[in-house]
XYZ file of C-alpha atoms in Angstrom:
562
model
C 103.504 132.171 108.298
C 103.127 133.975 111.582
C 101.886 131.799 114.452
C 98.987 134.178 115.132
C 97.942 134.005 111.482
C 97.656 130.237 111.727
C 95.865 130.365 115.066
C 93.159 132.896 114.209
C 93.225 133.208 110.423
C 90.131 134.859 108.984
C 88.808 135.697 112.465
C 91.066 138.764 112.618
C 89.177 142.036 112.126
C 90.476 144.524 109.572
C 91.834 146.695 112.396
C 93.679 143.748 113.928
C 95.139 142.792 110.552
C 96.388 146.320 110.034
C 97.871 146.540 113.532
C 99.668 143.202 113.203
C 100.684 143.774 109.560
C 98.641 140.795 108.395
C 96.754 142.547 105.596
C 97.223 140.556 102.414
C 98.417 137.468 104.267
C 94.848 136.325 104.989
C 91.838 136.083 102.637
C 89.755 139.301 102.824
C 86.654 137.841 104.513
C 86.326 138.428 108.258
C 84.709 135.396 109.893
C 83.478 134.393 113.307
C 84.734 131.325 115.143
C 81.308 129.744 114.582
C 81.561 130.194 110.810
C 85.039 128.659 110.823
C 83.558 125.666 112.648
C 80.888 125.312 109.958
C 83.587 125.236 107.266
C 85.379 122.481 109.183
C 82.173 120.450 109.465
C 81.606 120.823 105.730
C 85.121 119.556 105.048
C 84.731 116.636 107.464
C 81.486 115.655 105.751
C 83.205 115.713 102.356
C 85.786 113.233 103.701
C 83.254 110.818 105.223
C 84.344 108.000 102.914
C 87.804 108.073 104.497
C 87.892 108.238 108.318
C 91.696 108.336 108.226
C 91.612 111.487 106.076
C 89.092 112.985 108.504
C 91.499 112.196 111.336
C 94.451 113.770 109.491
C 92.417 116.901 108.733
C 91.385 117.316 112.369
C 94.946 116.655 113.527
C 96.069 119.562 111.372
C 93.357 121.828 112.805
C 94.364 120.842 116.353
C 98.003 121.682 115.645
C 97.284 125.011 113.953
C 94.412 126.382 116.045
C 93.501 124.759 119.335
C 90.606 127.169 119.897
C 89.000 126.298 116.573
C 89.629 122.589 117.140
C 88.030 122.509 120.591
C 85.124 124.744 119.580
C 84.482 122.204 116.813
C 84.828 119.185 119.101
C 82.800 120.548 122.013
C 79.923 121.630 119.796
C 79.792 118.367 117.842
C 81.117 115.851 120.341
C 79.086 112.823 119.321
C 80.170 113.192 115.689
C 83.791 114.181 116.234
C 84.803 111.899 119.104
C 84.599 108.814 116.878
C 87.180 110.441 114.578
C 89.667 111.807 117.103
C 89.361 108.794 119.403
C 87.851 105.336 119.104
C 87.349 103.774 116.670
C 89.298 105.864 114.104
C 92.294 106.488 116.361
C 93.064 102.765 116.172
C 93.474 103.011 112.409
C 95.519 106.195 112.813
C 97.866 104.430 115.239
C 98.354 101.524 112.860
C 99.338 104.024 110.167
C 101.134 106.497 112.458
C 104.611 106.040 110.972
C 103.236 106.434 107.461
C 101.044 109.494 107.969
C 103.357 111.365 110.360
C 104.435 114.850 109.257
C 106.604 117.468 110.991
C 103.381 119.415 111.574
C 101.721 116.553 113.446
C 100.482 117.221 116.978
C 103.509 117.378 119.314
C 104.453 115.110 122.169
C 107.455 113.722 124.042
C 109.166 110.529 122.907
C 111.383 109.127 125.680
C 113.684 106.285 124.638
C 115.861 103.861 126.562
C 118.840 105.615 125.030
C 117.749 108.782 126.871
C 117.757 107.208 130.329
C 120.894 108.969 131.558
C 119.720 112.322 130.163
C 116.011 112.321 130.965
C 116.092 115.667 132.779
C 117.604 117.335 129.717
C 115.272 115.617 127.255
C 112.169 116.474 129.282
C 113.324 120.089 129.584
C 113.196 120.274 125.775
C 109.386 120.334 125.960
C 108.585 123.766 124.472
C 105.080 124.193 125.859
C 103.746 125.588 129.108
C 104.167 123.586 132.294
C 101.621 120.781 131.901
C 98.946 119.890 134.434
C 98.358 116.429 132.986
C 100.120 113.940 130.775
C 98.977 110.678 129.230
C 101.810 108.172 128.930
C 101.959 104.889 127.008
C 104.637 102.435 125.972
C 102.549 101.303 123.003
C 102.617 97.666 124.081
C 98.849 97.089 124.102
C 97.082 99.711 122.030
C 93.314 99.222 122.204
C 92.774 95.668 120.954
C 95.497 96.025 118.328
C 98.499 94.733 120.265
C 102.073 96.008 120.303
C 102.333 99.106 118.092
C 105.466 100.617 119.646
C 105.756 104.376 119.099
C 102.835 104.202 116.676
C 100.712 104.226 119.828
C 101.347 107.977 120.281
C 97.939 108.629 118.730
C 96.324 107.359 121.927
C 97.835 109.938 124.344
C 97.140 112.700 121.814
C 93.524 111.637 121.355
C 92.935 111.038 125.029
C 94.234 114.469 125.982
C 91.837 116.011 123.462
C 89.047 114.509 125.563
C 90.602 115.758 128.803
C 90.209 119.224 127.298
C 86.848 118.925 125.517
C 85.061 116.877 128.173
C 86.997 117.691 131.329
C 88.013 121.320 131.054
C 91.823 121.165 131.028
C 93.596 123.947 129.154
C 95.032 122.409 125.955
C 98.302 124.295 126.426
C 98.802 122.411 129.702
C 98.542 118.864 128.349
C 101.436 116.580 127.458
C 101.352 113.327 125.446
C 104.263 110.976 126.194
C 105.326 107.767 124.490
C 108.008 105.594 126.049
C 110.011 104.103 123.199
C 111.002 100.711 124.575
C 111.186 98.971 121.228
C 108.535 96.593 119.948
C 108.105 92.848 119.670
C 105.955 93.277 116.573
C 107.930 92.061 113.530
C 105.686 94.043 111.192
C 106.976 97.297 112.661
C 110.556 96.129 113.108
C 110.649 95.395 109.386
C 108.770 98.513 108.285
C 111.200 100.993 106.659
C 108.959 103.863 107.781
C 108.723 102.808 111.443
C 109.612 105.818 113.613
C 110.661 104.027 116.788
C 113.728 102.159 118.012
C 114.217 98.930 116.073
C 114.780 96.538 118.941
C 112.794 94.060 120.994
C 111.328 95.123 124.307
C 113.576 94.863 127.388
C 113.255 92.472 130.317
C 111.073 93.506 133.254
C 114.021 94.658 135.351
C 115.167 97.073 132.651
C 111.590 98.179 131.969
C 110.956 99.150 135.590
C 114.372 100.775 135.952
C 113.554 103.016 132.991
C 109.993 103.865 134.066
C 111.271 104.577 137.605
C 113.698 107.062 136.084
C 110.983 108.655 133.925
C 108.585 109.108 136.842
C 111.304 110.620 139.028
C 112.390 112.992 136.252
C 108.819 114.106 135.550
C 108.268 114.873 139.226
C 111.507 116.842 139.430
C 110.462 118.937 136.439
C 106.738 119.300 137.231
C 105.950 118.315 140.856
C 102.157 118.752 140.461
C 101.859 116.883 137.147
C 99.165 114.190 137.021
C 100.406 111.164 135.061
C 97.823 108.875 133.501
C 99.167 105.489 132.386
C 97.564 104.172 129.209
C 97.678 100.960 127.160
C 100.560 99.191 128.872
C 100.591 95.383 128.770
C 98.321 93.818 131.396
C 101.166 92.745 133.675
C 102.912 96.113 133.459
C 99.621 98.002 133.871
C 99.051 96.374 137.258
C 102.746 96.435 138.131
C 103.176 100.162 137.525
C 99.921 101.004 139.304
C 100.948 99.136 142.449
C 104.488 100.484 142.222
C 103.617 104.170 141.844
C 100.091 104.784 143.170
C 101.254 105.800 146.664
C 104.466 107.475 145.548
C 103.355 109.623 142.621
C 100.311 111.566 141.450
C 99.071 109.030 138.895
C 96.378 106.566 137.905
C 95.786 103.928 135.251
C 92.716 104.502 133.112
C 92.637 100.968 131.673
C 92.262 99.563 135.177
C 90.685 102.300 137.285
C 88.880 104.363 134.662
C 87.396 101.372 132.865
C 86.359 99.852 136.168
C 84.707 103.091 137.263
C 82.703 103.724 134.104
C 81.448 100.143 133.960
C 80.595 100.261 137.653
C 78.477 103.344 137.008
C 76.481 101.690 134.227
C 76.267 98.496 136.243
C 74.775 100.331 139.230
C 71.962 101.545 136.981
C 71.600 98.110 135.352
C 71.251 96.558 138.812
C 68.316 98.858 139.537
C 66.602 97.981 136.250
C 67.234 94.233 136.538
C 65.113 93.875 139.654
C 67.479 91.201 140.993
C 68.767 91.706 144.572
C 72.463 92.497 144.828
C 73.509 89.245 146.485
C 71.697 87.133 143.864
C 73.767 88.407 140.941
C 76.340 86.146 139.284
C 78.819 87.954 137.075
C 80.803 86.258 134.329
C 83.769 88.066 132.776
C 84.958 87.015 129.331
C 88.511 88.351 129.405
C 90.926 88.270 132.344
C 93.436 90.963 131.387
C 94.090 94.261 133.142
C 90.786 95.798 132.053
C 88.749 92.727 133.024
C 90.300 92.442 136.458
C 90.090 96.214 136.930
C 86.356 96.201 136.230
C 85.781 93.147 138.427
C 87.652 94.839 141.279
C 85.541 97.990 140.999
C 82.295 95.998 140.923
C 83.350 93.939 143.923
C 84.201 97.150 145.760
C 80.652 98.374 145.150
C 79.165 95.088 146.341
C 80.879 95.671 149.681
C 79.955 99.377 149.932
C 76.337 99.355 148.737
C 73.413 99.358 151.137
C 72.927 95.811 152.379
C 76.375 95.067 151.018
C 78.424 91.924 151.342
C 81.756 91.095 152.898
C 84.674 90.957 150.488
C 84.725 87.149 150.712
C 80.996 86.962 149.970
C 81.266 89.379 147.051
C 84.218 87.533 145.521
C 82.110 84.376 145.230
C 79.812 86.165 142.759
C 82.563 86.632 140.140
C 83.928 84.242 137.502
C 86.652 85.128 134.988
C 87.365 83.359 131.689
C 90.629 83.616 129.788
C 91.685 81.849 126.589
C 91.854 78.497 128.414
C 88.560 78.703 130.319
C 87.428 79.683 133.804
C 90.342 80.892 135.926
C 90.614 78.328 138.740
C 93.128 77.414 141.427
C 93.466 73.842 140.165
C 93.935 74.459 136.445
C 97.083 72.916 134.983
C 98.629 76.345 134.316
C 97.594 77.925 137.643
C 101.188 78.259 138.838
C 101.933 80.500 135.857
C 99.046 82.945 136.342
C 100.110 86.605 136.368
C 99.452 88.257 139.706
C 96.305 90.116 138.635
C 94.517 86.897 137.608
C 95.006 85.429 141.058
C 92.697 88.045 142.551
C 89.616 86.260 141.201
C 90.594 82.619 140.767
C 87.898 80.118 141.727
C 88.714 77.582 144.411
C 85.373 75.775 144.350
C 85.460 73.971 141.001
C 86.579 70.635 142.448
C 88.899 69.969 139.542
C 86.194 70.589 136.929
C 87.519 72.338 133.845
C 85.190 74.647 131.910
C 86.733 75.691 128.618
C 84.213 77.419 126.356
C 82.060 80.456 126.995
C 78.824 78.559 126.468
C 79.954 75.852 128.900
C 80.805 78.560 131.417
C 77.347 80.097 131.046
C 75.756 76.713 131.736
C 77.971 76.266 134.807
C 77.653 79.791 136.247
C 74.154 80.755 135.054
C 75.166 84.417 135.098
C 72.881 87.396 135.491
C 75.555 89.555 133.855
C 78.019 88.841 131.040
C 80.878 91.299 130.607
C 83.274 91.112 127.668
C 86.802 92.524 127.738
C 88.432 89.924 125.530
C 88.991 91.697 122.184
C 87.433 88.600 120.566
C 84.990 90.020 118.045
C 81.647 88.213 117.864
C 82.315 86.006 120.896
C 78.803 86.702 122.212
C 77.093 84.863 119.366
C 73.436 83.942 118.898
C 73.704 80.886 121.154
C 75.338 82.866 123.973
C 72.872 85.758 123.795
C 69.855 83.473 123.494
C 70.944 81.541 126.582
C 71.449 84.757 128.552
C 67.898 85.739 127.591
C 66.561 82.364 128.698
C 68.287 82.602 132.067
C 67.238 86.180 132.867
C 64.228 88.413 132.427
C 66.601 91.371 132.008
C 70.058 90.005 131.100
C 72.969 92.387 131.600
C 75.295 92.176 128.586
C 78.301 94.496 128.347
C 80.527 93.829 125.269
C 83.237 96.345 126.107
C 86.117 95.583 123.747
C 87.343 98.200 121.277
C 87.527 98.904 118.394
C 84.307 97.882 116.636
C 85.835 94.788 115.042
C 86.780 93.487 118.500
C 83.362 94.025 120.117
C 81.995 90.751 121.507
C 78.582 91.493 119.962
C 76.563 94.289 118.407
C 73.554 95.992 119.950
C 71.442 94.703 117.075
C 72.306 91.085 117.899
C 71.812 91.619 121.635
C 68.329 93.063 121.080
C 67.386 90.389 118.551
C 68.437 87.359 120.590
C 67.016 88.568 123.926
C 63.698 89.812 122.499
C 64.625 93.369 123.401
C 65.053 92.643 127.122
C 68.802 93.188 127.280
C 70.430 95.777 129.563
C 73.277 96.743 127.276
C 76.433 98.819 127.366
C 79.337 98.610 124.940
C 82.812 100.012 124.610
C 82.164 101.306 121.108
C 79.194 103.228 119.741
C 76.287 101.369 118.127
C 73.139 102.745 116.479
C 69.735 102.451 118.114
C 67.498 99.467 117.351
C 63.776 98.889 117.167
C 62.271 96.784 119.952
C 60.945 93.594 118.304
C 57.592 93.846 120.107
C 56.873 97.446 121.120
C 58.646 98.948 118.064
C 60.140 101.579 120.387
C 63.606 102.729 119.346
C 66.083 101.479 121.938
C 69.343 103.360 122.430
C 72.407 101.438 123.617
C 74.527 102.523 126.533
C 78.176 103.171 125.797
C 80.519 102.470 128.699
C 83.062 104.925 127.384
C 85.897 105.867 129.730
C 85.510 109.473 128.612
C 82.640 109.769 131.089
C 85.182 109.205 133.888
C 88.810 110.059 133.182
C 88.389 113.745 132.189
C 86.430 114.535 135.357
C 88.577 112.330 137.591
C 91.724 113.964 136.260
C 90.347 117.505 136.365
C 89.030 117.157 139.901
C 92.238 115.574 141.169
C 94.349 118.236 139.453
C 92.275 121.169 140.724
C 92.425 119.736 144.248
C 96.211 119.459 143.905
C 95.814 116.001 145.387
C 98.953 114.245 146.542
C 97.659 111.003 145.021
C 94.595 109.521 143.324
C 92.918 107.272 145.882
C 90.535 104.370 145.337
C 87.861 106.384 147.153
C 88.195 109.226 144.632
C 87.767 106.779 141.747
C 84.815 105.058 143.417
C 83.011 108.317 144.164
C 83.516 109.434 140.567
C 81.744 106.254 139.413
C 78.899 106.612 141.910
C 78.467 110.264 140.969
C 78.174 109.365 137.270
C 75.461 106.821 138.052
C 73.383 109.649 139.574
C 73.561 112.025 136.598
C 70.700 110.644 134.480
C 68.013 113.259 133.871
C 64.284 112.491 133.920
C 64.078 111.700 130.210
C 67.117 109.402 130.297
C 65.779 107.607 133.359
C 62.354 107.125 131.757
C 63.984 105.630 128.656
C 66.000 103.150 130.721
C 69.400 104.634 129.914
C 72.447 103.356 131.782
C 74.514 106.464 130.965
C 73.654 110.110 130.268
C 73.706 111.324 126.686
C 77.266 112.019 125.609
C 76.281 115.562 124.580
C 75.869 116.413 128.290
C 79.371 115.338 129.237
C 80.780 118.818 129.866
C 77.986 119.634 132.323
C 78.374 116.224 133.963
C 82.160 116.482 134.226
C 81.883 119.509 136.489
C 79.609 117.603 138.865
C 81.885 114.565 138.860
C 84.962 116.732 139.437
C 83.192 118.264 142.447
C 82.587 114.827 143.949
C 86.178 113.774 143.224
C 87.408 116.835 145.114
C 85.052 116.091 148.009
C 86.449 112.555 148.133
C 89.999 113.943 148.091
C 89.117 116.158 151.054
C 87.621 113.178 152.908
C 90.832 111.232 152.293
C 93.025 114.139 153.399
C 94.952 114.325 150.110
C 93.667 117.701 148.785
C 96.184 120.559 149.152
C 94.663 123.380 147.031
C 94.101 126.296 149.477
C 90.749 127.305 147.971
C 89.477 123.765 148.508
C 90.875 123.230 151.990
C 89.729 126.684 153.169
C 86.116 125.861 152.273
C 85.982 123.342 155.146
C 83.684 121.219 152.992
C 83.061 118.554 155.618
C 82.087 120.904 158.425
C 78.781 122.525 159.387
C 75.119 121.658 158.903
C 73.751 119.894 155.833
C 72.575 123.231 154.452
C 76.002 124.758 155.045
C 77.791 121.864 153.352
C 75.454 122.098 150.360
C 76.236 125.803 149.960
C 79.958 125.050 150.125
C 79.572 122.295 147.528
C 77.741 124.775 145.270
C 80.582 127.275 145.695
C 83.043 124.514 144.854
C 81.138 123.660 141.657
C 81.100 127.318 140.635
C 84.877 127.486 141.149
C 85.368 124.309 139.088
C 83.289 125.663 136.204
C 85.195 128.964 136.341
C 88.448 127.025 135.896
C 87.209 125.024 132.896
C 88.789 125.954 129.580
C 86.378 127.442 127.035
C 87.587 127.999 123.460
C 87.417 131.601 122.214
C 89.488 134.112 120.278
C 91.046 136.780 122.465
C 93.210 139.191 120.509
C 95.851 141.394 122.072
C 96.429 144.462 119.949
């Protein structure tokens, strides 16, 4: 059927149908975009017993009519985001090779076999020149491990949030999966697996290929922002350090996760009543996300009012991996990957602390942050002890999906007598306070508060690179966006329904940070002279900048050309 028929369907007026010779090809009813959305919601509700079928239905809507899809998502974000992204996207990735159809949402698959022809392969992309791409190699998808090309669902889902929450035009987004094989025997032996049936290459070959991909992408689209997603921990840090000053890129697992948790942590610090330098932070999980979050928090400890030196701040952090606290004198210390060495303890005197509960007794933390993918690790004993040690314990179980969360909000409330300052990586329902009977709502440290605005601001600024200062200011800006009601209720994050409004404000502060760093090149931005003049003058310029940002945000609508 005609592309326009699929895109607009029953929204065409009778005159438009006649003009475009569509009469008879569409059911007679003429419907508004809002009514089409209501039909979609009805269908989604009828599929509520099967999240995977809900995902497949929405994937079809996204492919056939981006305006309808994003009108649906933006108007029902809290309901829809759990289907198009976590937790359902994890299930969709696991089943990707079995549910894939030729009509599935498009993307680029770049394989090792394409290395000598990357320019040609990339030029095959049929869409408009993209402003942003999300790129994965499928080696560490959520908490599900090596899924190979089945991980393509993550770039697709993430870009949906760049549009719905951030304001990117959907026609200017590009999902990319690097097909570097897989070390997962389940997929290698699956007759339906859609990727290359080989084991992953050595590091030297990996970096040679990714070097070639990044160079080819820049040749084709010099202003393209590349977001790295769900690479293995070692490669996540390796690619970030390798490319951050050479290309327009960032890593959401490291920088985005760190920023969103920093934002919630800033608000938790205020509510805890404990002075900054008296906090002791224990991380359960020492992978790329754990170290990324720890780095962002340490950065804040050195920048905040009355802040510490880097050496002083580092002493407030402890990391636990599968063998215990990461120390300089552990038997396997010589084999630590480079990112773990950033936070190794040198003051343990040979003492080995293996279990989480033992670590809590040793550290006596004010904050416990989980990025381990070990579901239920924060059990009753752990949570009870955190409640005994602190009047307002900070507990952030951040692993996704739901089955990998270190604890639930219900358990955290129960075992701390409702005193917990809580944020999770996945959504949990509210719980009744055991004493006051007030309904408590959990914070969700979801990266979608950060990466859409960070990406949109950086892209609009035409920044030459994404700097640490831009990421940090995005986090600080988010921490300031609670309204009066949210503040009164003790929220750590704004309600997710406000994310579009908030993203514009965060994008503004990202652009201001880019100007401060001297990396913004967009003429409209640089001509504003945002850093010059009186306070009143700078505020007026910032308001003009926000208006320009909001004007550039994509809004779904039907615009017919007769």
